[in-house]
Protein backbone atom coordinates (compact mmCIF):
# COMPACT_ATOMS: atom_id res chain seq x y z
CA UNK A 1 0.00 0.00 0.00
CA UNK A 2 1.11 3.53 -0.76
CA UNK A 3 1.08 4.88 2.80
CA UNK A 4 3.10 1.90 4.04
CA UNK A 5 5.86 2.51 1.51
CA UNK A 6 5.96 6.19 2.52
CA UNK A 7 6.39 5.12 6.15
CA UNK A 8 9.08 2.60 5.16
CA UNK A 9 11.02 5.28 3.29
CA UNK A 10 10.63 7.60 6.26
CA UNK A 11 11.85 4.90 8.65
CA UNK A 12 15.07 4.51 6.65
CA UNK A 13 15.59 8.29 6.57
CA UNK A 14 14.82 8.60 10.29
CA UNK A 15 17.18 5.81 11.32
CA UNK A 16 19.99 7.35 9.24
CA UNK A 17 19.27 10.77 10.76
CA UNK A 18 19.13 9.25 14.24
CA UNK A 19 22.63 7.79 13.83
CA UNK A 20 23.89 11.14 12.54
CA UNK A 21 22.33 13.08 15.44
CA UNK A 22 23.60 10.64 18.06
CA UNK A 23 27.14 10.96 16.67
CA UNK A 24 26.85 14.78 16.72
CA UNK A 25 25.52 14.74 20.30
CA UNK A 26 28.41 12.50 21.30
CA UNK A 27 31.03 14.75 19.66
CA UNK A 28 29.52 17.97 21.00
CA UNK A 29 29.22 16.58 24.54
CA UNK A 30 32.91 15.66 24.43
CA UNK A 31 33.75 19.11 23.13
CA UNK A 32 31.80 20.86 25.89
CA UNK A 33 33.44 18.64 28.53
CA UNK A 34 36.92 19.65 27.40
CA UNK A 35 36.12 23.33 26.60
CA UNK A 36 36.58 24.34 30.26
CA UNK A 37 40.20 23.11 30.23
CA UNK A 38 41.22 25.00 27.11
CA UNK A 39 39.61 28.18 28.52
CA UNK A 40 42.07 28.03 31.41
CA UNK A 41 44.99 27.47 29.07
CA UNK A 42 44.45 30.53 26.86
CA UNK A 43 43.03 33.43 28.85
CA UNK A 44 42.96 35.74 25.83
CA UNK A 45 40.36 33.55 24.13
CA UNK A 46 38.18 33.24 27.18
CA UNK A 47 35.36 35.52 26.04
CA UNK A 48 35.35 34.23 22.49
CA UNK A 49 35.38 30.69 23.74
CA UNK A 50 32.58 31.19 26.23
CA UNK A 51 30.39 32.68 23.49
CA UNK A 52 31.20 29.73 21.27
CA UNK A 53 30.55 27.36 24.14
CA UNK A 54 27.21 28.99 24.78
CA UNK A 55 26.17 28.47 21.16
CA UNK A 56 27.43 24.88 21.26
CA UNK A 57 25.26 24.25 24.31
CA UNK A 58 22.33 25.69 22.36
CA UNK A 59 23.14 23.44 19.42
CA UNK A 60 23.32 20.45 21.75
CA UNK A 61 19.91 21.32 23.15
CA UNK A 62 18.53 21.58 19.60
CA UNK A 63 20.07 18.19 18.73
CA UNK A 64 18.43 16.61 21.78
CA UNK A 65 15.09 18.08 20.71
CA UNK A 66 15.55 16.66 17.24
CA UNK A 67 16.60 13.26 18.61
CA UNK A 68 13.42 13.26 20.68
CA UNK A 69 11.29 14.11 17.62
CA UNK A 70 12.95 11.34 15.60
CA UNK A 71 12.22 8.80 18.35
CA UNK A 72 8.60 9.98 18.40
CA UNK A 73 8.30 9.83 14.59
CA UNK A 74 9.64 6.24 14.59
CA UNK A 75 7.08 5.33 17.27
CA UNK A 76 4.36 6.88 15.11
CA UNK A 77 5.39 4.68 12.18
CA UNK A 78 4.97 1.64 14.46
CA UNK A 79 1.62 2.96 15.70
CA UNK A 80 0.48 3.61 12.14
CA UNK A 81 -0.12 7.29 12.91
CA UNK A 82 2.88 8.58 10.96
CA UNK A 83 1.99 11.62 8.86
CA UNK A 84 -0.67 12.78 11.32
CA UNK A 85 -0.20 15.76 13.64
CA UNK A 86 0.45 14.74 17.28
CA UNK A 87 -1.39 17.80 18.55
CA UNK A 88 -4.51 18.30 16.40
CA UNK A 89 -4.59 15.06 14.38
CA UNK A 90 -4.65 16.73 10.97
CA UNK A 91 -2.55 15.40 8.10
CA UNK A 92 1.00 16.73 7.86
CA UNK A 93 1.66 17.82 4.24
CA UNK A 94 3.82 15.23 2.40
CA UNK A 95 6.29 17.89 1.21
CA UNK A 96 6.85 18.89 4.86
CA UNK A 97 7.54 15.23 5.73
CA UNK A 98 9.88 14.93 2.77
CA UNK A 99 11.86 17.94 4.03
CA UNK A 100 11.58 17.01 7.72
CA UNK A 101 10.77 13.27 8.07
CA UNK A 102 10.85 13.69 11.85
CA UNK A 103 8.00 16.23 11.83
CA UNK A 104 5.29 15.09 14.26
CA UNK A 105 3.30 18.33 14.21
CA UNK A 106 1.53 20.13 11.35
CA UNK A 107 2.80 23.59 10.40
CA UNK A 108 0.26 25.63 12.46
CA UNK A 109 0.82 23.47 15.58
CA UNK A 110 4.62 23.59 15.23
CA UNK A 111 4.47 27.38 14.87
CA UNK A 112 1.94 27.85 17.68
CA UNK A 113 4.05 26.48 20.52
ZN1 LIG B 1 -1.61 20.14 14.17
XYZ file of N, CA and C and ligand atoms in Angstrom:
340
model
N 0.830 -1.205 0.000
C 0.000 0.000 0.000
C 0.864 1.256 0.000
N 0.320 2.325 -0.581
C 1.111 3.535 -0.757
C 1.599 4.125 0.570
N 0.689 4.245 1.541
C 1.079 4.881 2.800
C 2.152 4.066 3.522
N 2.090 2.730 3.390
C 3.104 1.896 4.041
C 4.480 2.132 3.443
N 4.553 2.288 2.126
C 5.861 2.507 1.509
C 6.403 3.890 1.884
N 5.522 4.872 2.054
C 5.957 6.192 2.521
C 6.570 6.071 3.911
N 5.893 5.307 4.787
C 6.388 5.118 6.145
C 7.711 4.344 6.145
N 7.828 3.361 5.244
C 9.077 2.600 5.159
C 10.238 3.482 4.724
N 10.003 4.329 3.720
C 11.024 5.278 3.285
C 11.413 6.202 4.431
N 10.390 6.675 5.157
C 10.626 7.597 6.256
C 11.429 6.908 7.355
N 11.132 5.632 7.605
C 11.850 4.900 8.652
C 13.349 4.840 8.335
N 13.666 4.538 7.078
C 15.071 4.515 6.647
C 15.738 5.874 6.882
N 15.045 6.935 6.432
C 15.589 8.289 6.568
C 15.764 8.656 8.034
N 14.780 8.261 8.866
C 14.816 8.598 10.287
C 15.936 7.855 11.007
N 16.123 6.583 10.665
C 17.183 5.806 11.319
C 18.556 6.355 10.951
N 18.725 6.754 9.674
C 19.992 7.348 9.237
C 20.235 8.661 9.976
N 19.176 9.477 10.080
C 19.274 10.771 10.760
C 19.553 10.573 12.246
N 18.935 9.544 12.822
C 19.128 9.252 14.241
C 20.594 8.920 14.548
N 21.209 8.113 13.649
C 22.628 7.786 13.826
C 23.480 9.041 13.740
N 23.150 9.904 12.748
C 23.895 11.138 12.540
C 23.796 12.039 13.769
N 22.569 12.215 14.278
C 22.333 13.084 15.436
C 23.045 12.543 16.671
N 22.952 11.225 16.893
C 23.602 10.635 18.062
C 25.109 10.839 18.020
N 25.702 10.739 16.821
C 27.139 10.963 16.669
C 27.471 12.427 16.968
N 26.636 13.352 16.476
C 26.852 14.781 16.718
C 26.727 15.102 18.203
N 25.714 14.523 18.859
C 25.518 14.743 20.298
C 26.744 14.249 21.064
N 27.235 13.083 20.655
C 28.410 12.499 21.304
C 29.627 13.418 21.161
N 29.881 13.879 19.926
C 31.027 14.753 19.660
C 30.921 16.064 20.431
N 29.732 16.660 20.388
C 29.523 17.970 20.999
C 29.620 17.881 22.517
N 29.129 16.780 23.089
C 29.216 16.581 24.535
C 30.679 16.489 24.962
N 31.472 15.754 24.168
C 32.911 15.663 24.429
C 33.562 17.029 24.374
N 33.192 17.790 23.349
C 33.754 19.113 23.126
C 33.447 20.033 24.297
N 32.211 19.999 24.787
C 31.802 20.860 25.895
C 32.501 20.433 27.183
N 32.742 19.139 27.342
C 33.435 18.639 28.530
C 34.868 19.134 28.593
N 35.518 19.264 27.425
C 36.923 19.653 27.400
C 37.093 21.154 27.224
N 36.025 21.891 26.875
C 36.120 23.329 26.605
C 36.593 24.098 27.834
N 36.182 23.671 29.024
C 36.584 24.336 30.260
C 38.092 24.331 30.438
N 38.746 23.221 30.093
C 40.200 23.107 30.228
C 40.931 24.070 29.314
N 40.511 24.138 28.045
C 41.218 25.000 27.108
C 40.992 26.472 27.453
N 39.869 26.793 28.110
C 39.610 28.177 28.517
C 40.655 28.610 29.541
N 41.056 27.710 30.418
C 42.069 28.026 31.412
C 43.450 28.171 30.789
N 43.674 27.446 29.702
C 44.986 27.472 29.069
C 45.236 28.778 28.312
N 44.244 29.297 27.618
C 44.448 30.529 26.859
C 43.453 31.593 27.311
N 43.916 32.446 28.255
C 43.031 33.434 28.853
C 42.510 34.434 27.826
N 43.341 34.744 26.831
C 42.957 35.736 25.827
C 41.712 35.343 25.058
N 41.497 34.031 24.912
C 40.361 33.552 24.128
C 39.130 33.303 24.982
N 39.246 33.641 26.262
C 38.185 33.235 27.178
C 36.788 33.706 26.740
N 36.692 34.998 26.371
C 35.363 35.517 26.038
C 34.841 34.911 24.748
N 35.735 34.835 23.758
C 35.346 34.229 22.486
C 34.910 32.806 22.690
N 35.667 32.099 23.522
C 35.375 30.689 23.742
C 34.053 30.501 24.478
N 33.807 31.389 25.470
C 32.579 31.189 26.231
C 31.359 31.481 25.356
N 31.492 32.422 24.424
C 30.393 32.680 23.486
C 30.171 31.457 22.620
N 31.287 30.910 22.129
C 31.204 29.733 21.274
C 30.605 28.568 22.054
N 31.026 28.457 23.294
C 30.550 27.364 24.142
C 29.048 27.489 24.385
N 28.631 28.734 24.578
C 27.206 28.988 24.780
C 26.410 28.526 23.562
N 26.901 28.854 22.363
C 26.170 28.475 21.156
C 26.235 26.965 20.938
N 27.338 26.340 21.364
C 27.431 24.878 21.259
C 26.436 24.208 22.187
N 26.250 24.793 23.368
C 25.264 24.250 24.306
C 23.869 24.380 23.720
N 23.614 25.495 23.030
C 22.330 25.687 22.360
C 22.129 24.677 21.252
N 23.206 24.435 20.491
C 23.145 23.441 19.420
C 22.863 22.061 19.984
N 23.514 21.750 21.113
C 23.324 20.448 21.746
C 21.872 20.272 22.182
N 21.305 21.350 22.725
C 19.910 21.321 23.148
C 18.992 21.062 21.950
N 19.305 21.735 20.829
C 18.529 21.579 19.605
C 18.636 20.138 19.085
N 19.856 19.571 19.169
C 20.068 18.193 18.728
C 19.263 17.216 19.581
N 19.207 17.478 20.889
C 18.427 16.610 21.781
C 16.939 16.688 21.441
N 16.483 17.917 21.115
C 15.088 18.084 20.711
C 14.807 17.277 19.452
N 15.735 17.359 18.497
C 15.550 16.665 17.239
C 15.588 15.146 17.435
N 16.503 14.689 18.303
C 16.598 13.256 18.609
C 15.281 12.761 19.202
N 14.691 13.603 20.056
C 13.420 13.257 20.684
C 12.317 13.155 19.621
N 12.290 14.111 18.691
C 11.288 14.114 17.622
C 11.447 12.887 16.729
N 12.697 12.506 16.447
C 12.954 11.336 15.602
C 12.435 10.070 16.283
N 12.715 9.943 17.595
C 12.215 8.797 18.355
C 10.693 8.738 18.295
N 10.062 9.897 18.438
C 8.597 9.978 18.404
C 8.064 9.619 17.005
N 8.740 10.112 15.963
C 8.300 9.831 14.592
C 8.402 8.332 14.295
N 9.474 7.693 14.777
C 9.639 6.245 14.588
C 8.524 5.484 15.314
N 8.172 5.959 16.515
C 7.081 5.327 17.270
C 5.765 5.478 16.519
N 5.591 6.647 15.869
C 4.361 6.882 15.107
C 4.270 5.943 13.901
N 5.400 5.639 13.294
C 5.391 4.676 12.181
C 4.888 3.332 12.690
N 5.401 2.913 13.868
C 4.975 1.638 14.457
C 3.490 1.657 14.820
N 3.025 2.826 15.310
C 1.620 2.960 15.701
C 0.702 3.050 14.489
N 1.289 3.402 13.336
C 0.476 3.612 12.141
C -0.130 5.003 12.080
N 0.389 5.916 12.907
C -0.125 7.294 12.914
C 0.842 8.261 12.246
N 1.887 7.716 11.596
C 2.880 8.577 10.964
C 2.228 9.431 9.879
N 2.580 10.722 9.847
C 1.991 11.623 8.856
C 0.807 12.394 9.419
N 0.398 12.040 10.654
C -0.674 12.783 11.317
C -0.082 13.661 12.408
N -0.678 14.827 12.626
C -0.196 15.758 13.641
C -0.466 15.197 15.043
N 0.572 15.236 15.914
C 0.453 14.743 17.277
C -0.474 15.611 18.122
N -0.622 16.868 17.732
C -1.389 17.801 18.547
C -2.857 17.863 18.125
N -3.119 18.113 16.827
C -4.508 18.305 16.395
C -5.027 17.155 15.529
N -4.147 16.220 15.130
C -4.593 15.062 14.381
C -4.755 15.278 12.881
N -4.508 16.497 12.411
C -4.649 16.733 10.971
C -3.449 16.154 10.218
N -3.601 16.009 8.913
C -2.551 15.397 8.103
C -1.402 16.377 7.864
N -0.182 15.908 8.120
C 1.000 16.731 7.856
C 1.280 16.674 6.348
N 1.437 17.821 5.685
C 1.655 17.820 4.237
C 2.870 16.975 3.850
N 2.731 16.120 2.799
C 3.816 15.232 2.397
C 5.129 15.965 2.083
N 5.035 17.185 1.534
C 6.288 17.888 1.213
C 7.002 18.341 2.486
N 6.227 18.573 3.566
C 6.854 18.889 4.864
C 7.575 17.641 5.390
N 6.935 16.477 5.241
C 7.541 15.228 5.726
C 8.774 14.853 4.904
N 8.739 15.235 3.615
C 9.881 14.933 2.773
C 11.086 15.761 3.219
N 10.810 17.019 3.590
C 11.858 17.939 4.028
C 12.288 17.641 5.464
N 11.306 17.321 6.312
C 11.575 17.006 7.725
C 10.851 15.721 8.088
N 11.448 14.555 7.806
C 10.774 13.272 8.067
C 10.431 13.066 9.544
N 11.075 13.846 10.410
C 10.852 13.688 11.853
C 9.735 14.609 12.348
N 9.087 15.334 11.421
C 8.003 16.232 11.829
C 6.844 15.418 12.415
N 6.429 15.777 13.646
C 5.287 15.091 14.259
C 4.139 16.067 14.509
N 4.339 17.319 14.082
C 3.301 18.333 14.207
C 3.066 18.984 12.853
N 1.807 19.395 12.591
C 1.533 20.126 11.351
C 2.124 21.537 11.485
N 2.155 22.273 10.391
C 2.802 23.588 10.396
C 2.192 24.537 11.444
N 0.848 24.703 11.463
C 0.260 25.626 12.462
C 0.579 25.223 13.906
N 0.534 23.914 14.213
C 0.823 23.467 15.583
C 2.291 23.680 15.932
N 3.186 23.402 14.981
C 4.621 23.585 15.229
C 4.931 25.062 15.451
N 4.229 25.940 14.750
C 4.467 27.377 14.871
C 3.804 27.958 16.113
N 2.725 27.303 16.580
C 1.935 27.853 17.677
C 2.502 27.609 19.058
N 3.543 26.793 19.177
C 4.050 26.482 20.522
C 5.238 27.320 20.918
Zn -1.612 20.136 14.174
